[in-house]
Structures are given as C-alpha cells and as structure tokens.
Amino acid sequence: MNEKQEVHRSFVFQVSDIVRLVRQNFSQEDGVDITRSQARVLISVWRNPGISQQALAGRLEIATMSVCRLVDALEGKGMLERRTDDADRRVRRLFVTEKTEPFIEKVLARIEAISDDFLAPLSTGERQTLENLLGRILSHASSKRTGTDQ
Amino acid sequence: MNEKQEVHRSFVFQVSDIVRLVRQNFSQEDGVDITRSQARVLISVWRNPGISQQALAGRLEIATMSVCRLVDALEGKGMLERRTDDADRRVRRLFVTEKTEPFIEKVLARIEAISDDFLAPLSTGERQTLENLLGRILSHASSKRTGTDQ
DNA sequence: AATATTAATAAGCTTAGCTTATGATATCTC
DNA sequence: GAGATATCATAAGCTAAGCTTATTAATATT
C-alpha cells in the first residue's frame, strides 16, 4: 500500500503527478464545457478586458500562437470576443461576452472546489504555507526565464 | 512586474504553471534523450526489475496503453527490454538493459538538478515542509481514485 | 469444448503546449 | 514618400503525455 509511494518522490515528479490528477478531475461536472488552460485565458481576459493576444501571452507566459488557439476555442464557444483595435488594426482586443459573465463565477467556483479537494488533508495554516512556498517557486522560476516574453 | 502574479493564484493554477515550466526545462542538456514520463517509467522499471506492464500501470497510476507507448519509446532507444514470461505468455516482463544502467544515474541526477533549481528559493526546512505537504496531497488524492489500482 | 477474462497492443482522439512560415499592418530610415 | 524592418495574428504541422475503444493472443472458468 505505501510501497506505491516509493516510486520517486522528487519535487519534479510530485508536481507532475498532482497535475495529472488535477487534469483528470477537471473536465466533467457542471454545465461549463471548458478546459483548464481555456479557463486560465477566460479568467485573465475577464480581469483585463480589452487585453491584446500578445499582452495576454506575456501575462500567461505562453507562446502567442498558443493564446491564439485557446482564443479560437473560446470564441467558438461564444465565450470570448475578438475586436479589432481601430488605432492599430493588427491587434485583436479580447472581451468576455455578456452572456458569459455568469459562467465566470461557475468556472472560478470549480477551480476553487478542485483546489479545496486536493488541499483537503491540510490545515488552514498548512494551506497558507503551501501557497506561499509555491508562489515563491513560481516567481523565482518565471523571473529567470530566457526571453520569449513580451 | 508583479502584476503578472495576480492572474489567479489558486492551487490548481500554481501547480499547473510549475509543471509547464518544469517541462520546458526538462528536455535539453546532457546526452540522455528522454522525456519526463519516460524517465518515470525507466526509474520504476530499474527499481522493480521484471515488473509487468500491467503492474507498472497500477504503480504509476496511468492506463496500461500509456505504459505500452512509453515502453515502446524506451525499447526503441534500447534502454528497456520486454521479455515474455514463460509461465504466462501474455505478460511482458520489463528490464533495464545493461548498457542503460550508467544512464540511470544521469537521469536521476537530472531530475534532482531540476528539482533543486525550482526549490532554490527555499531553505532546507521549507523544502522538507513542501515535500511533506505535497506528499500528503498526493496520497490523499490517489487513495480516493476509483479503481484501476493494481 | 465453449465462454469469459486478462495482458498487450493497434488506431486514433485530446489537451496543452511548441516552432516555422506567411499575411497584414505599422514604423523607421533614407 | 518608398523601401526595409518590425510587430500582431494566424496557418500548418509537430511533440508530450495522456486517453478510449477495438482486437489479438493466451489463460482460466464452467
């Protein structure tokens, strides 16, 4: 039973394993048909209405092409809208559609619910500690990324 | 600059983001051409020589088909060997090839190096705390998985 | 002997990215 | 103002790390 834990408990594998389990938990449930990365985009656009795809890529630290694909999907579902910027007609400004607003709450709730599920075995204090440790790891890791930014 | 952190700091996104950065760091470097999940398989076979693909799937908590593909890749690189079990000729017993043994050290070192890289901003005590918290999350999450085990 | 179960695999799908090339615009330089 | 250069979005197609749904071969059950 606890032999199973012996596989290889380095940080790299620990986080990979957790993310695999998260992904498995993500899809189903409520009536909002959206993936984890689509949710990330949606929330980010909702928080930054009118952001360009380029800027969004910088903010999410993924390739502009990846943003483009994710926006394609969300636009296809009618959750996001691309509007051409009049001042610079190369850029597409992104907006959450009005009909989508109510879904945002659901998406946020789902993410919180899944997080809570995983954090269930930890005390409140431990959760804060964890968030702090992971946050520091993230800022450290993303601050030393080479280029691709902006 | 720290606006970038504001995206959405729930546990789900924190771990996803870290894993994305881990994957980007994984591939290159030393002379061992292997992916993260292949490494996971390789190490597990090395620690459990003669394990069947089925049993390995149970241990790694992934589908038998996924194991099959990963073993295909590793066998293609000559790092793993499938031997038919004489007693039950349906099962393939897995072994690390002799020429591969020396690579294992490299793979383990790489994983440790990447882990260390990410853990760099933490003190030794904090690292232990983190490992403990993530470990508990993992056992909790995988214990409530439905079946597929063993 | 006929049936059911199990181990592995073939085929093809999904998610979440990536790179490389191309088409529109904008901007900079002469 | 024209030509070169840079920038934003996107088309096309790749990789990694899974998945599901058959199918085949072998074993176990009845």
mmCIF file with all atom_site columns, C-alpha atoms (C1' of nucleotides) in Angstrom, chain D residues 2-25:
data_model
loop_
_atom_site.group_PDB
_atom_site.id
_atom_site.type_symbol
_atom_site.label_atom_id
_atom_site.label_alt_id
_atom_site.label_comp_id
_atom_site.label_asym_id
_atom_site.label_entity_id
_atom_site.label_seq_id
_atom_site.pdbx_PDB_ins_code
_atom_site.Cartn_x
_atom_site.Cartn_y
_atom_site.Cartn_z
_atom_site.occupancy
_atom_site.B_iso_or_equiv
_atom_site.pdbx_formal_charge
_atom_site.auth_seq_id
_atom_site.auth_comp_id
_atom_site.auth_asym_id
_atom_site.auth_atom_id
_atom_site.pdbx_PDB_model_num
ATOM 1  C "C1'" . DA D 1 2  ? 9.239   54.459  -50.782 1.00 0.00 ? 2  DA D "C1'" 1
ATOM 2  C "C1'" . DG D 1 3  ? 11.534  50.627  -49.097 1.00 0.00 ? 3  DG D "C1'" 1
ATOM 3  C "C1'" . DA D 1 4  ? 13.171  47.970  -45.293 1.00 0.00 ? 4  DA D "C1'" 1
ATOM 4  C "C1'" . DT D 1 5  ? 12.129  46.346  -40.878 1.00 0.00 ? 5  DT D "C1'" 1
ATOM 5  C "C1'" . DA D 1 6  ? 9.380   45.090  -37.060 1.00 0.00 ? 6  DA D "C1'" 1
ATOM 6  C "C1'" . DT D 1 7  ? 5.097   43.522  -34.942 1.00 0.00 ? 7  DT D "C1'" 1
ATOM 7  C "C1'" . DC D 1 8  ? 0.448   41.049  -34.360 1.00 0.00 ? 8  DC D "C1'" 1
ATOM 8  C "C1'" . DA D 1 9  ? -2.162  37.465  -35.528 1.00 0.00 ? 9  DA D "C1'" 1
ATOM 9  C "C1'" . DT D 1 10 ? -2.653  33.105  -37.704 1.00 0.00 ? 10 DT D "C1'" 1
ATOM 10 C "C1'" . DA D 1 11 ? -1.995  28.647  -40.762 1.00 0.00 ? 11 DA D "C1'" 1
ATOM 11 C "C1'" . DA D 1 12 ? 0.198   24.352  -40.674 1.00 0.00 ? 12 DA D "C1'" 1
ATOM 12 C "C1'" . DG D 1 13 ? 2.039   20.881  -38.609 1.00 0.00 ? 13 DG D "C1'" 1
ATOM 13 C "C1'" . DC D 1 14 ? 4.925   18.901  -34.577 1.00 0.00 ? 14 DC D "C1'" 1
ATOM 14 C "C1'" . DT D 1 15 ? 5.618   16.941  -29.579 1.00 0.00 ? 15 DT D "C1'" 1
ATOM 15 C "C1'" . DA D 1 16 ? 4.426   15.217  -24.981 1.00 0.00 ? 16 DA D "C1'" 1
ATOM 16 C "C1'" . DA D 1 17 ? 1.544   12.793  -22.157 1.00 0.00 ? 17 DA D "C1'" 1
ATOM 17 C "C1'" . DG D 1 18 ? -2.039  11.089  -21.617 1.00 0.00 ? 18 DG D "C1'" 1
ATOM 18 C "C1'" . DC D 1 19 ? -6.992  8.850   -23.009 1.00 0.00 ? 19 DC D "C1'" 1
ATOM 19 C "C1'" . DT D 1 20 ? -10.764 5.402   -25.076 1.00 0.00 ? 20 DT D "C1'" 1
ATOM 20 C "C1'" . DT D 1 21 ? -12.273 1.764   -27.927 1.00 0.00 ? 21 DT D "C1'" 1
ATOM 21 C "C1'" . DA D 1 22 ? -11.353 -2.175  -30.509 1.00 0.00 ? 22 DA D "C1'" 1
ATOM 22 C "C1'" . DT D 1 23 ? -8.534  -6.609  -31.443 1.00 0.00 ? 23 DT D "C1'" 1
ATOM 23 C "C1'" . DT D 1 24 ? -5.396  -10.470 -30.709 1.00 0.00 ? 24 DT D "C1'" 1
ATOM 24 C "C1'" . DA D 1 25 ? -3.342  -13.940 -28.002 1.00 0.00 ? 25 DA D "C1'" 1
#
